[in-house]
Short mmCIF file of C-alpha atoms in Angstrom, two decimals:
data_model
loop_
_atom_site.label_atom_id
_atom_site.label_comp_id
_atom_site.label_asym_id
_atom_site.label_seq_id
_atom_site.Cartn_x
_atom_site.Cartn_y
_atom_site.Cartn_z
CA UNK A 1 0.00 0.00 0.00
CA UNK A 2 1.08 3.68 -1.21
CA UNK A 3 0.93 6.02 2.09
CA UNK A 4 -0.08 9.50 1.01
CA UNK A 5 1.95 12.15 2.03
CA UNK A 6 2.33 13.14 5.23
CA UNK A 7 0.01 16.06 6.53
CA UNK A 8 0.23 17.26 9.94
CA UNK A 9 -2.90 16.36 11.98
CA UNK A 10 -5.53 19.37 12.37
CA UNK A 11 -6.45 20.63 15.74
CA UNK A 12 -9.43 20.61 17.10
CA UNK A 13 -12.26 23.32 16.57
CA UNK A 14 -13.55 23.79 19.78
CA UNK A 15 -16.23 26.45 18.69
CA UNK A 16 -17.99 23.70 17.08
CA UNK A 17 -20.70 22.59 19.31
CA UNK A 18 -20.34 18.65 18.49
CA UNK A 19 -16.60 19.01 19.51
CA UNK A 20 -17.58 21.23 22.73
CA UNK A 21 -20.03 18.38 23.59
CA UNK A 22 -17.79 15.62 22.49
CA UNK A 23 -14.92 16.77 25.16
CA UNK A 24 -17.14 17.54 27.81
CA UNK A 25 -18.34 14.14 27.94
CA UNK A 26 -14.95 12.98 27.59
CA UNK A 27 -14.02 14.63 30.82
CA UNK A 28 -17.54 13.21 32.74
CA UNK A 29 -15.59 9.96 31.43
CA UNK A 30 -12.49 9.80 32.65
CA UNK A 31 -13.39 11.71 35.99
CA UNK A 32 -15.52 8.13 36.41
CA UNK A 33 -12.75 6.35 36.60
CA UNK A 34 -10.62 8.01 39.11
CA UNK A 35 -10.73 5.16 41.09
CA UNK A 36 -9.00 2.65 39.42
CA UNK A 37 -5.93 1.08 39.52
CA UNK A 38 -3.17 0.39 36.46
CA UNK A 39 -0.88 -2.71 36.44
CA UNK A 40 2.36 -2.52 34.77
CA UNK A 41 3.15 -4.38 31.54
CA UNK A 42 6.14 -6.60 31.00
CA UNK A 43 5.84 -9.51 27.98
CA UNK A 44 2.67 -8.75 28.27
CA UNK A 45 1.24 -9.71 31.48
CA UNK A 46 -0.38 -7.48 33.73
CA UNK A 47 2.00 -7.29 37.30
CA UNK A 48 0.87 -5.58 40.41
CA UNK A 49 2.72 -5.46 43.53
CA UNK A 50 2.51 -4.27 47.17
CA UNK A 51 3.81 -0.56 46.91
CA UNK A 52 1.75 1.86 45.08
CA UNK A 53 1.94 5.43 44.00
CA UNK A 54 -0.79 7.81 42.68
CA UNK A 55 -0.86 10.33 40.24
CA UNK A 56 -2.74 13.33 41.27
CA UNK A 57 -4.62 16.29 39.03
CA UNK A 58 -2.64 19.11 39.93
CA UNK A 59 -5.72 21.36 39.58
CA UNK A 60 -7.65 19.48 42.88
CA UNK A 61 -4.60 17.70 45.14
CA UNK A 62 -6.69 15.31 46.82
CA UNK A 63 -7.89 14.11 43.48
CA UNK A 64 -6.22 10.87 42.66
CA UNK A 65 -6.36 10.19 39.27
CA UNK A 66 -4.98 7.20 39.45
CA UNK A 67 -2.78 4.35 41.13
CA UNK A 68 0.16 2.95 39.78
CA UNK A 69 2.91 -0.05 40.75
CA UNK A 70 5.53 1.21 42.59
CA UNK A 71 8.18 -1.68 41.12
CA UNK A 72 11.46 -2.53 42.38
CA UNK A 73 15.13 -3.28 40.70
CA UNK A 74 13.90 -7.24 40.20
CA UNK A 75 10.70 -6.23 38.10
CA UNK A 76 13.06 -3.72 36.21
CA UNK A 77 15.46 -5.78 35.26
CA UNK A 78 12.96 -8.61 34.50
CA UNK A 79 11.51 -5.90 31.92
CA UNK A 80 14.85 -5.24 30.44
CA UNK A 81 15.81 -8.90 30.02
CA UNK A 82 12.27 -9.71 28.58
CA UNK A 83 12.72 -7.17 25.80
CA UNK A 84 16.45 -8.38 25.06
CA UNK A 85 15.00 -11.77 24.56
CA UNK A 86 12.01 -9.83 22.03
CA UNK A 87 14.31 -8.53 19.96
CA UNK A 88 15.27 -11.21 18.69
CA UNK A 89 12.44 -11.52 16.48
CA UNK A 90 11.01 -8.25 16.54
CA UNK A 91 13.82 -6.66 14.87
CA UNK A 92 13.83 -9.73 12.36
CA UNK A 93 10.31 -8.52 11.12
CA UNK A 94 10.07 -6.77 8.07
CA UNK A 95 9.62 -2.39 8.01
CA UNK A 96 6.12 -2.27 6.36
CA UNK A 97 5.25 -4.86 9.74
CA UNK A 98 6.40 -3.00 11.55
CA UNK A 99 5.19 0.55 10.59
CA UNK A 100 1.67 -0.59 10.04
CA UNK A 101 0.99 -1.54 14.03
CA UNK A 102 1.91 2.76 14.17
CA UNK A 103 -0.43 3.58 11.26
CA UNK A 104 -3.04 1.03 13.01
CA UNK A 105 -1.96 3.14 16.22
CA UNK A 106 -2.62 6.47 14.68
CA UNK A 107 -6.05 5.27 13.55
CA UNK A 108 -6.95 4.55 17.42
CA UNK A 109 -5.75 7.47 18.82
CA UNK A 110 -8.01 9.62 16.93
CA UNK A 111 -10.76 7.57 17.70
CA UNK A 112 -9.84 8.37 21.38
CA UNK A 113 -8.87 11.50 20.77
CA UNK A 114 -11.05 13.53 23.14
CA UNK A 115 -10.69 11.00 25.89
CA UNK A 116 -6.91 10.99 25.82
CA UNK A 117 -7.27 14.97 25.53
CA UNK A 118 -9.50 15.17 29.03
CA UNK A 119 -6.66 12.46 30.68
CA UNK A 120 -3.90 15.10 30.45
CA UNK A 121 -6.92 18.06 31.57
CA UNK A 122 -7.08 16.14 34.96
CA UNK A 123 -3.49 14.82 35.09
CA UNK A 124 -0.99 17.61 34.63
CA UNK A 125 -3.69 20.60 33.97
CA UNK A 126 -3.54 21.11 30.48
CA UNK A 127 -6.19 23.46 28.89
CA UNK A 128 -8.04 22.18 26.13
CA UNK A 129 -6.19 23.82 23.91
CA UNK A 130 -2.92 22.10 25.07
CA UNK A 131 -4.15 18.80 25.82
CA UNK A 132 -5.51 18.20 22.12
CA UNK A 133 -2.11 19.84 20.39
CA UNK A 134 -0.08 17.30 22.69
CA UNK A 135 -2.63 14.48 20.85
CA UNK A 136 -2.29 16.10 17.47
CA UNK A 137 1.21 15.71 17.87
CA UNK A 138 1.26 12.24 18.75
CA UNK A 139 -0.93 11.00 15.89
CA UNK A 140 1.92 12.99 13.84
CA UNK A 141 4.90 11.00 15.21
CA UNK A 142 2.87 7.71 14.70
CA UNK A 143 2.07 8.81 10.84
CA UNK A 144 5.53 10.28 10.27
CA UNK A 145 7.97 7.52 11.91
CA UNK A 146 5.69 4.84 10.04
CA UNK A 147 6.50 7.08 6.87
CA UNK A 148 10.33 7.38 7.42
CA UNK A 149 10.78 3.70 8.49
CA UNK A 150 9.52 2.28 4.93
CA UNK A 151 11.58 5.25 3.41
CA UNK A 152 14.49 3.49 5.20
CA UNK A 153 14.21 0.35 4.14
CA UNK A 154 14.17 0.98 0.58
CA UNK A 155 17.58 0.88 -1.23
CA UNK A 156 19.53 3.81 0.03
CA UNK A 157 21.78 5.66 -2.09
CA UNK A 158 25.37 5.29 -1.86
CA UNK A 159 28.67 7.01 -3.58
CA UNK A 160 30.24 4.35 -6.08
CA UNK A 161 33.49 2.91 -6.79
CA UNK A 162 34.59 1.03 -9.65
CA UNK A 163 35.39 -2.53 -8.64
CA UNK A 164 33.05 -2.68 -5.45
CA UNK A 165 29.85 -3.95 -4.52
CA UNK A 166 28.30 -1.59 -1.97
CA UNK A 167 25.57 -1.36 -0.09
CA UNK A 168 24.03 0.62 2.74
CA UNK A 169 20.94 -0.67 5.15
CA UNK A 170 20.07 0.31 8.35
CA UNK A 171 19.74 -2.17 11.94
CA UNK A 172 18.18 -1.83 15.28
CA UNK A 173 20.55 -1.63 18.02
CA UNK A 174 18.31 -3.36 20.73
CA UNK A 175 17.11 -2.37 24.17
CA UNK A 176 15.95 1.11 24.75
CA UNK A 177 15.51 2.63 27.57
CA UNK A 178 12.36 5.26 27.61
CA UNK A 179 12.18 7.74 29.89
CA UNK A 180 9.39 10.88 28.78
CA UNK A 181 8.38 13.92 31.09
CA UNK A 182 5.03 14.90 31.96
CA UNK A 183 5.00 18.35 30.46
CA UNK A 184 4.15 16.74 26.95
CA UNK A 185 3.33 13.39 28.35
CA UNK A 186 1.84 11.66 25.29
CA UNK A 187 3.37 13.46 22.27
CA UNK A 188 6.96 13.11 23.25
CA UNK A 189 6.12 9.54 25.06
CA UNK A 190 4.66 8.05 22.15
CA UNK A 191 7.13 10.01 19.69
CA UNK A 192 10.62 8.27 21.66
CA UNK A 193 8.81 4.99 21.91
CA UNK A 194 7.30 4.12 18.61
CA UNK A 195 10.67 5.39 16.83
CA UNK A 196 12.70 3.13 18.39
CA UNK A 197 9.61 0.16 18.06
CA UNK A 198 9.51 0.79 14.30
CA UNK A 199 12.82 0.55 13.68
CA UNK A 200 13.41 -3.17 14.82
CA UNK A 201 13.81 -2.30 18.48
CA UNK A 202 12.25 -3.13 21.86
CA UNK A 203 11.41 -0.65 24.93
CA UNK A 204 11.44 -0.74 28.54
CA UNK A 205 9.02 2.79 29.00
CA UNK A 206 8.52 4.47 32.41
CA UNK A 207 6.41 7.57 32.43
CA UNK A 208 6.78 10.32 34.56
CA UNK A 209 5.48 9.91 37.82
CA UNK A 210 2.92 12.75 37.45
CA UNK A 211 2.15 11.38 34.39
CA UNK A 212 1.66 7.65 34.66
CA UNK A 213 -1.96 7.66 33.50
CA UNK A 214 -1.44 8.79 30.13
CA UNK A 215 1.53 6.75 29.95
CA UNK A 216 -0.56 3.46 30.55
CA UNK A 217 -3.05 4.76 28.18
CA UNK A 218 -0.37 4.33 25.48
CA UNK A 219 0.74 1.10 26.21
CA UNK A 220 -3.25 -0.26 26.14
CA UNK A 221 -3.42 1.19 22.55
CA UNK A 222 -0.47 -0.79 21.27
CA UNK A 223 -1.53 -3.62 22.64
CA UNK A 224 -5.19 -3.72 21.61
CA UNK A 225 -3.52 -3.05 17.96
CA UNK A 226 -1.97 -5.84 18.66
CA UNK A 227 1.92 -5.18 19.00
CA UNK A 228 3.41 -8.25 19.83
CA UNK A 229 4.42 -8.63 23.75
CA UNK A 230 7.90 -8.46 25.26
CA UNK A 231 8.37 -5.13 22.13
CA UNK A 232 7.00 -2.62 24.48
CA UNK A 233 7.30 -2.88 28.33
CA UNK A 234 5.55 -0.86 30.47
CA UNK A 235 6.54 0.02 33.97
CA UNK A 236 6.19 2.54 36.89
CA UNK A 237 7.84 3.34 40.16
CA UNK A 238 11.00 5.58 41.33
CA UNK A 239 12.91 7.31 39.17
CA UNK A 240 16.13 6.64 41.13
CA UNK A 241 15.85 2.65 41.06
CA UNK A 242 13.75 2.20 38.42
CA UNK A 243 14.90 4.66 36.35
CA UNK A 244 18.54 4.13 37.61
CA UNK A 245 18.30 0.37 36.94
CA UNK A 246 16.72 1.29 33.05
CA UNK A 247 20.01 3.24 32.69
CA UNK A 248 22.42 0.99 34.32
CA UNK A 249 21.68 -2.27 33.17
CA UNK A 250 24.46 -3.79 30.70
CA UNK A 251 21.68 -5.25 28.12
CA UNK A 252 20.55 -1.46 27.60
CA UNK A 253 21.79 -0.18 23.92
CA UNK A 254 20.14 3.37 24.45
CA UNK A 255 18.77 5.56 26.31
CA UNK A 256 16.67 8.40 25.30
CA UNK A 257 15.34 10.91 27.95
CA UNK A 258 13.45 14.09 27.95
CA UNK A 259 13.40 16.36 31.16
CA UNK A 260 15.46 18.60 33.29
CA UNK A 261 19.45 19.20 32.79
CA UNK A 262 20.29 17.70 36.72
CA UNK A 263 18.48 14.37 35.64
CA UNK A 264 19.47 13.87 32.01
CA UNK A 265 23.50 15.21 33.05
CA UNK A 266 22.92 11.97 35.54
CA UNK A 267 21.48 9.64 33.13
CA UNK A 268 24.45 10.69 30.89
CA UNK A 269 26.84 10.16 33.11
CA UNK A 270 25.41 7.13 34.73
CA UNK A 271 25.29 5.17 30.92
CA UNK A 272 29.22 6.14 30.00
CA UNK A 273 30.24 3.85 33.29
CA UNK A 274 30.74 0.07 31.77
CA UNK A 275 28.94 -2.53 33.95
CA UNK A 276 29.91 -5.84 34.17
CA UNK A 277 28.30 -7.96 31.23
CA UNK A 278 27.92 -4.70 29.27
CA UNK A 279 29.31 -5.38 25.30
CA UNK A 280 28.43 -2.19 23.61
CA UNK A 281 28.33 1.73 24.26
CA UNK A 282 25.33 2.66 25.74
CA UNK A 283 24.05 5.84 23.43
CA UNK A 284 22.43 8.63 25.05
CA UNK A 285 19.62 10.50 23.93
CA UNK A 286 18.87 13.94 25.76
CA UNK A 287 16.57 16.89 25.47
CA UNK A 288 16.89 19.13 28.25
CA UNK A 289 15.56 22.48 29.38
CA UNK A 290 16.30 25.77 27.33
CA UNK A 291 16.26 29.01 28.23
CA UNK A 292 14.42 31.02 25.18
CA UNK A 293 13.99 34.71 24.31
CA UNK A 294 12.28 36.49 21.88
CA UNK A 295 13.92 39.11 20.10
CA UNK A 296 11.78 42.71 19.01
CA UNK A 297 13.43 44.77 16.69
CA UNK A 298 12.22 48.32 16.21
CA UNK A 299 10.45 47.86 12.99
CA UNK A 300 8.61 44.47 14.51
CA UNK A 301 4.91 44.21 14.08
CA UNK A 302 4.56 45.27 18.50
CA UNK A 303 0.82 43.84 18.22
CA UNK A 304 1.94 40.38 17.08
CA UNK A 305 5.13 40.53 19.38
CA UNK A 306 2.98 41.27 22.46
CA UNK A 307 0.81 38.21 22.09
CA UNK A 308 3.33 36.44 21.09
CA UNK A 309 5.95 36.73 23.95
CA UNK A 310 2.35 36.22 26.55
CA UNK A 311 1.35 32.82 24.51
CA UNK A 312 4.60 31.32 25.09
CA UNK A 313 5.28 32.44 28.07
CA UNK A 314 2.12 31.45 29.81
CA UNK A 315 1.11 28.61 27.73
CA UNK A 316 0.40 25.75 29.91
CA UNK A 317 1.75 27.56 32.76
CA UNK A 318 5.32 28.10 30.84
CA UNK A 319 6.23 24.69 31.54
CA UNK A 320 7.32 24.40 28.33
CA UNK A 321 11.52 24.04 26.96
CA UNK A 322 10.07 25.87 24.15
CA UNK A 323 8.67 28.91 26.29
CA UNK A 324 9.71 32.22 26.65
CA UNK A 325 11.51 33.25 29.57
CA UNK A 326 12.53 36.89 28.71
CA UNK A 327 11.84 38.97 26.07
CA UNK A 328 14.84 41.13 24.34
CA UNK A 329 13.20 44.33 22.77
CA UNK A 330 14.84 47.23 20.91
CA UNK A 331 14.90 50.30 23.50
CA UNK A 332 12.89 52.70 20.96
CA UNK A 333 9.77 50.31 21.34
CA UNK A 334 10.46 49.28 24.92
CA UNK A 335 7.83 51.20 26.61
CA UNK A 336 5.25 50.20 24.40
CA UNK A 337 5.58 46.48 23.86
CA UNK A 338 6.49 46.44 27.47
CA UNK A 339 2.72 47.55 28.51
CA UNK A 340 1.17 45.60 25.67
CA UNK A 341 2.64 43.20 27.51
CA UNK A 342 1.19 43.97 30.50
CA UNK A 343 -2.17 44.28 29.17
CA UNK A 344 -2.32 40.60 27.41
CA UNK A 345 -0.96 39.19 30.99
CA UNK A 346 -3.56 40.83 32.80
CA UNK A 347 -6.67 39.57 30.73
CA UNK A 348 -5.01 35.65 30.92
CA UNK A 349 -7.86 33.68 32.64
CA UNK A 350 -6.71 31.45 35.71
CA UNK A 351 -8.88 28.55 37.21
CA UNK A 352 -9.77 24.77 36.63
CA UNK A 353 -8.86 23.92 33.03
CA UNK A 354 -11.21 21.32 32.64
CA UNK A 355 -13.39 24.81 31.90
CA UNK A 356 -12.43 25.86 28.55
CA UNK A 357 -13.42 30.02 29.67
CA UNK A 358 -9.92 29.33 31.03
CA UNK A 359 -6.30 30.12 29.57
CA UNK A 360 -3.62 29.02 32.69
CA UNK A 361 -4.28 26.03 35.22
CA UNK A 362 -1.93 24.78 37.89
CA UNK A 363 1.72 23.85 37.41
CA UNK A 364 2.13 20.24 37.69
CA UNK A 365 3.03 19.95 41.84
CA UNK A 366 4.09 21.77 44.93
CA UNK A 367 7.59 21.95 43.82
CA UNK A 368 6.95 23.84 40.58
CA UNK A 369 4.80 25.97 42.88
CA UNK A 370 7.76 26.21 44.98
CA UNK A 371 10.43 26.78 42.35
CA UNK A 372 8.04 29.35 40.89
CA UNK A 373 7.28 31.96 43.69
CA UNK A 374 11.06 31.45 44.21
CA UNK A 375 12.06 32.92 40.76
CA UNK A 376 8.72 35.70 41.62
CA UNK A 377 10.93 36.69 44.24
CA UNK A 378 14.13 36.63 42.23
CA UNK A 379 12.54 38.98 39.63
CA UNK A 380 11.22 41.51 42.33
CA UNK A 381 15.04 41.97 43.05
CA UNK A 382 16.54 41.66 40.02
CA UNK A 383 14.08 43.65 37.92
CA UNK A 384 10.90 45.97 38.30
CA UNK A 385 7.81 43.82 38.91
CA UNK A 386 5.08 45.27 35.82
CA UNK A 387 2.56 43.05 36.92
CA UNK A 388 1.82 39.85 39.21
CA UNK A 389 4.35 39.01 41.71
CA UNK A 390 2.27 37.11 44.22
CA UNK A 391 0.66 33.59 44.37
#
């Protein structure tokens, strides 16, 4: 089968009453199932265990929206062994296989694509807005990878040389270890995992911990299209044995991490010790935070730069890499991008984001509320406060 090109998936129109209705009942459903509890996935069979965790909307604290397996080193490192074993055949079976469980994947998520966007409302306070980009972009990594895995196993091109036979292919390396954050919890979750799935590997995943319901949500999908067990392996509990372990272990190939500098500087570090039993170089994988301005030149279009520097700034709370953490402007228009500004922050709407009248929710816990009104107070003595300044 011919794929058409690739298109990057359309948001959602939320001025459309059948879409308003569509995620409010989405929200009624999930809220239903607060209660419940998620296993964790290794070869396919469903493990619980004695320790638990839960995963609280950051929007209502003593809200659980789920609880999770707090697993030890054991479980981990059965995980890790499990998908060594899988890839012995997984990466044996052929590209167009392979890519067609993420096209099948794509298919579901947009079927679900209302209730995955009201999971990541309750679970780490996106607005509606957010929550359905962060799905949009997930179907796009699941149509794109599929795309640029049968792209890669055609013949590749190569430079020739009289009197040689040459050829180029690509092969999998092996284990990865997964290891997403929560601010885009199923975008860059299902982006890291099905690019190293498609392209002949296997995956332990662990989620964020503030994040872990999403995560799961993932896994189901694969496996109700039908991805074979032991490929993707599912697990939750610490990040410093669990994750530790994921890193550590000598049957890892790669790791790839998104989240803060401290963590992936450790994970880097951690995966350039050898272990005993270790035969490769573990590669390392890491997007970290970024500190991002936005530049206004004197002849800029102050209207657009105004909303633009408040949008990413203040979208989903700023807890973004991508968002802007100081604007740079040219001193002639200073004054007056400075109180448009001002303006634009003052009209943001703050509350519940499972209401859609609302711009900003919560950040994600109490120590990104901490962290926050620390760098509040920062600013007040570094700079002039314009607006804000208190919780």
């Amino acid at each position: 089968m011919v794929r058409p090109e690739f298109v990057n998936e359309a948001f959602t129109d939320f001025s459309i009453p059948s879409n308003h209705e569509a995620m409010t009942q989405a929200l009624a459903q999930v809220a239903a199932q607060f209660d419940q509890e998620y296993p964790v996935i290794i070869n396919g069979e469903k493990i619980t265990v004695a320790a638990k965790f839960q995963s609280f909307n950051p929007g209502n604290t003593a809200q659980a929206v789920g609880t999770f397996q707090k697993i030890d080193r054991a479980l981990t490192q059965q995980a890790i062994e499990v998908a060594h074993a899988t890839f012995a055949t997984w990466s044996k079976v052929p590209a167009a296989e392979r890519a067609e469980y993420l096209f099948k994947a794509a298919e579901k998520v947009r079927a679900e694509r209302f209730t995955l966007s009201a999971t990541m409302v309750y679970e780490v306070g996106k607005s509606w807005a957010e929550a359905d980009g962060d799905v949009a972009e997930a179907i796009d990594f699941l149509e794109f990878y599929g795309r640029e895995m049968l792209r890669y196993a055609e013949k590749q091109p190569i430079t020739p040389f009289p009197g040689e036979a040459n050829e180029m292919f690509y092969i999998p390396l092996g284990v990865g270890a997964i290891i997403p954050p929560w601010n885009f919890p199923f975008a860059i979750l299902v982006g890291m995992s099905t690019a190293a799935i498609v392209t002949g590997n296997t995956v332990v995943l662990k989620p964020a911990g503030d994040s872990a319901l999403i995560g799961y949500q993932f896994a189901r999908i694969m496996e109700e299209v039908g991805l074979p067990k032991g490929v993707l392996n599912f697990i939750t509990g610490s990040g410093a044995e669990v994750g530790d372990e994921m890193v550590r272990h000598p049957l890892t190939r790669f790791i790839c991490f998104t989240g803060s500098k401290e963590v992936g500087l450790q994970i880097n570090a951690l995966a350039a010790q050898t272990v005993p039993g270790q035969k490769w170089i573990k590669r390392v994988i890491a997007e970290m935070g970024g500190k991002d301005g936005i530049i206004v030149d004197a002849d800029a279009d102050l209207e657009a730069a105004a909303s633009g520097i408040v949008a990413s700034a203040f979208g989903f709370q700023g807890q973004k890499c991508s968002a802007c953490s100081r604007a740079i402007i040219h001193q002639d228009v200073y004054d007056e991008v400075a109180a448009k500004v001002v303006a634009k922050t003052q009209a943001l709407t703050i509350g519940e984001p499972e209401n859609p009248d609302h711009f900003m929710g919560p950040v994600i816990n109490a120590a990104s509320e901490a962290k926050t009104l620390e760098y509040i107070e920062i600013g007040k003595q570094e700079g002039t406060l314009l607006t804000g300044g208190h919780k």
